[in-house]
Amino acid sequence: MASVRICVCGDEGTGKSSLITSLVKDIFVTIKIQSVLPQVTIPPTIGTPENVTTTIVDTSALPQDRDALRREIRKCNVILLVYSDHYSYERVALFWMPYFRSLGVNVPVVLCANKSDLETNGTTPQVVEDEMLPVMAEFKELDSCIRTSAREHYNVNEVFFLCQKAVTHPIAPLFDSKEFSLKPAAVAALQRIFYLCDKDQDGYLNDKEIHDFQNRCFERPLSLDDLENIKLSIRKTLPDSATERGIDVHGFLQLNKIFAEKGRHETIWIILRKFHYTDSLSLKDTYLHPRFEVPQYSSAELSPAGYRFFVDLFLLFDKDNDGGLSDSELELLFAPTPGLPESWADSSFPSSTVRNEAGHITLQGWLAQWSMTTFVEPKTTLEYLAYLGFETSERGGITTALKVTKPRKRRRRPGRVERNVVLCYVLGASHSGKSSLLDAFLSRPFSPTFHPTIKPRTAVNSVELPGGKQCYLIMQELGELEPAILENQAKLDVCDIICYTYDSSDPDSFAYILETRKKYPQLDELPTVYAATKADQDKTVQRTEFQPDEYTNDMKMAAPLHVSVTWSSISELFVHIAEAATYPSIGFPKPDEEPVDRTNLYIAFGATLCAAAAFVMIWRKTFGPPL
């Protein structure tokens, strides 16, 4: 926040103008001052919260000035409500607080008992006990209270500091003064912070983790005495929450509750803001959704730093070291987030990727799932990197966990596409074995039971290409949305390759491919692979004008690969698909005649001409023209 606007309210004669003058002049002005002072602006100074600019507006309580009062109240960030005697104190509860509510004011109010130098006003403990606490219990809008004396310059700076702090470090979102406890939203934020600082995830902040937390939030070390005093404070109410192992989450919350009770809520706000929380205790939108653009024909992938983060996260939460994340381990891992990404639920995670025999997602499947998420919706990955606490000292922050691939435009040109995550649409007639292909891709056992695919189904896994390079292949069966997806050019632009499947034992299966290609001619612009499934059964003649081998031969395409999900060699199909996606020119019809590359001939011819011209020039300079 760049500025704080304070509206000073209260009955006539309570000393509002004297307080403002005493602040500005730093002394009490004995001469008579005007009843309503002009607006005062105080520039940022060292020691003010957040170094904000402060504007102080004096007001009149006279009935004829009520319109101006309403305007100023609605423009301010905080109200300083001043009273000075029994009459004006009673007006706080009977008039002023109800009046603020009637205007729909939603700003903090600081209650100020001025003229404490008068003997008739009682002692500070007595005033706090008899006057301030009862009215603060009745009106939650009251942020804090203080006694002042403009004449003696007592607590003058402090009262305006409280007003600044009520805006820059509000207590209302943090602490319930009636229940005397931290509010649920504050508890949730602090629990997440504890989780992120508990680097070894043992449920305790050990001494090193506490020191790291101190340096991150307050940029100064914590002495051993201070650390021991913190633990002693926690042990007074929660003896088991500060032990030799460290401070547990209950102790951490208790420590922050102590800060709130002692009026040190700015300490809590410093912590919250270091972890990117807003005044409403939500994470900053710019932190969750940093600017990250993916140009057309490019894609997003995890960078080495992103992969390293997700590998470390997996290893940290695989508590039983069984090579997989169980449901309880996943629940603990995603504790500081809103839960699993919505797209994961849509893709039936974890069935969309690799699992072990117990059904738990493996490291290979974990990285594949995040690779797919980054490819399909990079902003979701960035959001969860923020929730899960990705940190880097590099410029760019969270976006350094991702990278953008080079644009992929001319697919027919020979060469490798510079991307490590590729998308394949699997098309084919019903019963052609598309779902079984996806199951085999994830090493799932074959099931003879037929289940029609209604909504799109996705499978992602890593594939090792010839030469040892690894890529992530996303295979998607489109279900009933197939027509809509194939008519959507944007959906086709993100696709890297089409795998056409037909049942080699069903005479009517291949016709579907021919009809699809005829209906959607735009598919001709995508690399293509053909797969004849169920090759373990008797092959039959297809009821089409051309048999599959003849059709692909006439198109100068590679013949269909005959595969069966019951054969171990099925993996060769996935390698072939991934290779054709990364080297897309091999997925297009071969040209009738390879063009002759005359580049070297042109270069040699040009060099000869240049040499001849140089020779002529040298000869003329040497011998000159004949006499």
XYZ file of C-alpha atoms in Angstrom, residues 215-555:
341
model
C 16.500 -15.079 8.169
C 13.908 -15.326 5.417
C 11.240 -13.311 7.224
C 13.253 -10.795 9.242
C 16.626 -10.832 7.469
C 18.565 -11.077 10.689
C 19.836 -14.009 12.763
C 18.120 -15.340 15.863
C 20.292 -15.579 18.955
C 20.350 -18.738 21.047
C 18.814 -16.840 23.970
C 15.972 -15.568 21.777
C 15.326 -19.062 20.486
C 15.213 -20.470 24.002
C 12.843 -17.679 25.116
C 10.528 -18.503 22.207
C 10.427 -22.140 23.265
C 9.821 -21.159 26.902
C 6.871 -18.969 25.862
C 5.320 -21.883 23.991
C 5.924 -24.372 26.824
C 3.948 -22.215 29.272
C 0.711 -23.242 27.538
C 1.767 -26.186 25.347
C 4.570 -28.113 27.101
C 4.749 -30.832 24.423
C 4.918 -28.448 21.442
C 8.474 -27.202 22.000
C 10.809 -30.148 22.561
C 14.338 -31.161 21.638
C 13.037 -32.111 18.181
C 11.830 -28.550 17.642
C 8.534 -26.668 17.521
C 5.475 -28.469 16.153
C 2.643 -26.817 14.245
C 0.590 -26.242 17.418
C 3.535 -24.458 19.011
C 4.051 -22.369 15.887
C 0.414 -21.272 15.946
C 0.624 -20.552 19.680
C 3.676 -18.350 19.119
C 1.771 -16.271 16.567
C -1.231 -16.112 18.888
C 1.081 -14.627 21.542
C 2.215 -12.009 19.014
C -1.420 -11.061 18.365
C -2.293 -10.910 22.063
C 0.641 -8.583 22.755
C -0.294 -6.236 19.904
C 2.631 -7.392 17.781
C 0.463 -8.351 14.855
C 2.862 -6.568 12.502
C 5.230 -9.482 13.204
C 2.621 -11.907 11.874
C 2.090 -9.707 8.805
C 5.810 -9.622 8.076
C 5.759 -13.426 8.063
C 2.630 -13.619 5.912
C 3.882 -11.115 3.352
C 7.249 -12.829 3.012
C 5.209 -15.837 1.914
C 3.201 -13.723 -0.576
C -0.086 -13.345 1.346
C -2.426 -10.398 0.788
C -4.450 -8.502 3.406
C -7.333 -10.887 2.739
C -5.002 -13.815 3.579
C -5.075 -15.206 0.068
C -1.912 -15.699 -1.951
C -1.121 -12.828 -4.313
C -2.531 -13.349 -7.769
C 0.744 -12.227 -9.340
C 2.497 -14.951 -7.339
C 0.051 -17.708 -8.251
C -0.341 -16.585 -11.854
C 2.876 -14.931 -13.044
C 3.048 -13.748 -16.612
C 4.008 -16.639 -18.863
C 3.160 -16.626 -22.558
C 3.463 -19.581 -24.928
C 3.638 -18.417 -28.578
C 1.676 -20.192 -31.289
C 3.268 -23.468 -32.431
C 5.418 -23.545 -29.277
C 4.753 -25.501 -26.096
C 5.686 -25.346 -22.429
C 7.843 -27.905 -20.657
C 9.438 -28.277 -17.260
C 12.962 -26.926 -17.088
C 15.728 -28.907 -15.328
C 14.969 -26.874 -12.175
C 11.277 -27.796 -12.447
C 11.999 -31.505 -12.858
C 14.462 -31.392 -9.946
C 11.820 -29.771 -7.717
C 9.211 -32.444 -8.468
C 11.761 -35.257 -8.054
C 12.765 -33.908 -4.613
C 9.107 -33.526 -3.667
C 8.368 -37.146 -4.610
C 11.344 -38.516 -2.672
C 10.489 -36.404 0.382
C 6.923 -37.701 0.628
C 7.568 -41.330 -0.267
C 7.777 -42.002 3.464
C 7.797 -45.799 3.213
C 10.335 -45.816 0.349
C 8.199 -48.197 -1.712
C 8.747 -46.230 -4.928
C 5.185 -44.924 -5.036
C 2.999 -42.229 -3.492
C 0.021 -43.710 -1.662
C -3.245 -41.830 -1.190
C -2.201 -40.691 2.293
C 1.221 -39.564 1.043
C -0.406 -37.644 -1.818
C -2.832 -36.035 0.632
C 0.073 -34.874 2.791
C 2.016 -33.625 -0.230
C -0.911 -31.554 -1.515
C -1.780 -30.218 1.968
C -0.704 -26.617 1.197
C -2.738 -26.535 -2.035
C -6.479 -26.526 -2.829
C -6.130 -30.250 -3.575
C -5.367 -32.135 -6.769
C -5.507 -29.968 -9.909
C -8.957 -30.052 -11.470
C -7.547 -31.362 -14.744
C -6.090 -34.357 -12.902
C -9.531 -35.352 -11.716
C -10.818 -34.956 -15.279
C -8.093 -37.308 -16.545
C -8.934 -39.854 -13.802
C -5.585 -39.468 -12.065
C -3.700 -41.607 -11.163
C -5.031 -44.031 -13.796
C -3.705 -41.614 -16.439
C -0.086 -42.483 -15.732
C 2.298 -45.131 -14.412
C 1.544 -46.884 -11.120
C 3.188 -49.728 -9.232
C 1.557 -53.025 -8.309
C -0.079 -51.444 -5.262
C -1.704 -48.848 -7.486
C 0.516 -46.005 -6.244
C 1.961 -43.460 -8.670
C 5.650 -44.038 -9.364
C 8.337 -41.394 -9.848
C 8.171 -42.067 -13.595
C 4.404 -41.542 -13.547
C 4.697 -38.491 -11.275
C 7.081 -36.724 -13.659
C 5.020 -37.798 -16.666
C 1.848 -36.371 -15.099
C 3.485 -33.005 -14.431
C 5.014 -33.001 -17.916
C 1.539 -33.464 -19.382
C 0.030 -30.793 -17.110
C 2.727 -28.331 -18.141
C 2.150 -29.121 -21.824
C -1.642 -28.800 -21.646
C -2.044 -26.001 -19.090
C 1.269 -24.451 -17.960
C -0.524 -21.913 -15.762
C -1.790 -24.761 -13.572
C 1.763 -26.001 -13.081
C 2.919 -22.483 -12.171
C 0.057 -22.147 -9.693
C 0.937 -25.417 -7.958
C 4.643 -24.614 -7.945
C 3.653 -21.531 -5.938
C 1.423 -23.481 -3.564
C 4.102 -26.136 -3.043
C 6.842 -23.608 -2.318
C 9.140 -23.630 -5.345
C 11.973 -21.214 -4.596
C 14.763 -19.823 -6.712
C 17.156 -16.923 -6.484
C 17.142 -16.546 -10.269
C 15.415 -13.674 -11.986
C 11.995 -14.759 -13.195
C 10.961 -16.521 -9.980
C 8.591 -19.423 -10.400
C 8.609 -19.196 -14.199
C 12.210 -20.483 -14.192
C 10.721 -23.916 -13.474
C 9.293 -23.891 -17.011
C 10.685 -23.300 -20.476
C 9.156 -22.557 -23.868
C 10.067 -24.719 -26.857
C 11.008 -23.360 -30.263
C 7.990 -22.854 -32.567
C 7.046 -25.894 -34.615
C 5.823 -24.682 -38.025
C 7.062 -26.666 -41.025
C 6.489 -30.247 -40.005
C 7.359 -31.722 -43.387
C 10.913 -30.394 -43.244
C 13.451 -33.067 -42.199
C 14.930 -32.698 -38.741
C 14.035 -32.958 -35.088
C 11.367 -30.872 -33.389
C 12.894 -29.208 -30.320
C 10.470 -30.527 -27.721
C 10.510 -33.332 -25.184
C 6.748 -33.661 -24.634
C 4.534 -34.651 -27.580
C 0.794 -35.225 -27.994
C -0.756 -38.037 -30.026
C -4.464 -38.344 -30.903
C -5.506 -41.975 -31.221
C -8.270 -42.330 -33.824
C -10.110 -45.415 -34.995
C -13.415 -47.228 -35.152
C -15.207 -48.496 -32.076
C -13.742 -51.831 -30.907
C -10.463 -51.102 -32.740
C -8.515 -51.375 -29.480
C -7.747 -47.725 -28.704
C -8.395 -48.085 -24.961
C -6.350 -51.287 -24.819
C -3.477 -49.439 -26.493
C -3.568 -46.793 -23.783
C -3.651 -49.499 -21.094
C -0.667 -51.245 -22.678
C 1.164 -47.917 -22.866
C 0.874 -47.747 -19.067
C 1.794 -51.446 -18.666
C -1.717 -52.355 -17.521
C -2.928 -55.945 -18.027
C -5.214 -56.613 -20.998
C -8.928 -56.802 -20.211
C -11.230 -58.460 -22.770
C -14.244 -56.565 -21.400
C -15.333 -53.751 -23.728
C -16.028 -50.350 -22.171
C -16.937 -47.613 -24.669
C -15.017 -44.369 -24.182
C -17.421 -41.475 -23.628
C -15.233 -38.552 -22.588
C -11.617 -38.090 -23.719
C -9.156 -40.382 -22.014
C -5.473 -39.606 -21.615
C -2.379 -41.663 -20.861
C 1.119 -40.267 -20.427
C 4.422 -42.072 -20.046
C 8.081 -41.652 -20.869
C 9.476 -43.253 -24.040
C 13.119 -43.875 -24.845
C 13.933 -42.964 -28.442
C 16.664 -44.628 -30.530
C 19.948 -43.187 -29.314
C 18.831 -43.106 -25.675
C 17.056 -39.730 -25.596
C 13.889 -39.738 -23.493
C 10.648 -37.926 -24.245
C 7.164 -37.884 -22.730
C 4.369 -39.124 -24.965
C 0.767 -38.108 -24.273
C -1.745 -40.416 -25.941
C -5.341 -39.227 -26.046
C -8.468 -41.113 -27.054
C -11.088 -38.525 -27.941
C -14.332 -40.386 -27.197
C -17.581 -38.678 -28.129
C -15.807 -35.319 -28.414
C -13.824 -36.529 -31.431
C -15.844 -34.540 -34.059
C -15.631 -31.326 -32.044
C -11.874 -31.718 -31.482
C -11.085 -32.571 -35.112
C -13.049 -29.540 -36.315
C -11.144 -27.260 -33.923
C -7.989 -26.000 -35.632
C -6.516 -24.864 -32.315
C -6.808 -28.432 -30.998
C -5.095 -29.761 -34.125
C -2.307 -27.182 -33.844
C -1.248 -28.563 -30.443
C -1.332 -32.153 -31.677
C 2.034 -33.571 -32.788
C 0.926 -36.788 -34.448
C -2.132 -38.917 -35.313
C -2.181 -42.665 -34.678
C -4.853 -44.354 -36.817
C -5.869 -47.749 -35.453
C -7.975 -50.472 -37.032
C -8.863 -53.992 -35.973
C -7.061 -56.278 -38.439
C -9.561 -59.075 -37.613
C -12.633 -56.900 -38.343
C -13.353 -56.407 -42.108
C -15.190 -53.109 -41.490
C -12.657 -51.436 -39.215
C -10.336 -49.758 -41.740
C -13.232 -48.008 -43.507
C -13.590 -45.711 -40.508
C -10.095 -44.335 -41.112
C -10.831 -43.592 -44.770
C -14.095 -41.849 -43.869
C -12.400 -39.812 -41.157
C -9.588 -38.637 -43.439
C -12.117 -37.725 -46.140
C -14.361 -35.861 -43.678
C -11.476 -33.935 -42.089
C -8.950 -33.130 -44.847
C -7.075 -30.882 -42.389
C -5.709 -34.073 -40.826
C -3.429 -34.394 -43.855
C -1.306 -31.631 -42.323
C -0.378 -33.804 -39.328
C 2.241 -36.565 -39.160
C 0.605 -39.977 -39.217
C 1.211 -43.513 -37.993
C -1.003 -46.515 -38.832
C -1.468 -49.440 -36.449
C -3.183 -52.738 -37.245
C -4.331 -53.965 -33.823
C -5.286 -57.443 -32.602
C -2.566 -58.988 -34.747
C -2.715 -62.079 -32.520
C -6.073 -62.932 -34.125
C -6.805 -64.078 -37.685
C -6.229 -61.313 -40.199
C -9.150 -60.561 -42.498
C -9.633 -58.699 -45.770
C -10.950 -55.192 -45.256
C -14.155 -54.195 -47.092
C -12.592 -51.124 -48.690
C -11.415 -50.195 -52.189
C -7.809 -50.479 -51.045
C -6.335 -52.765 -48.468
C -4.398 -50.952 -45.704
C -0.946 -51.887 -47.070
C -1.939 -50.805 -50.602
C -3.441 -47.576 -49.276
C -0.326 -46.585 -47.343
C 1.921 -47.687 -50.223
C 0.005 -45.525 -52.725
C 0.390 -42.607 -50.290
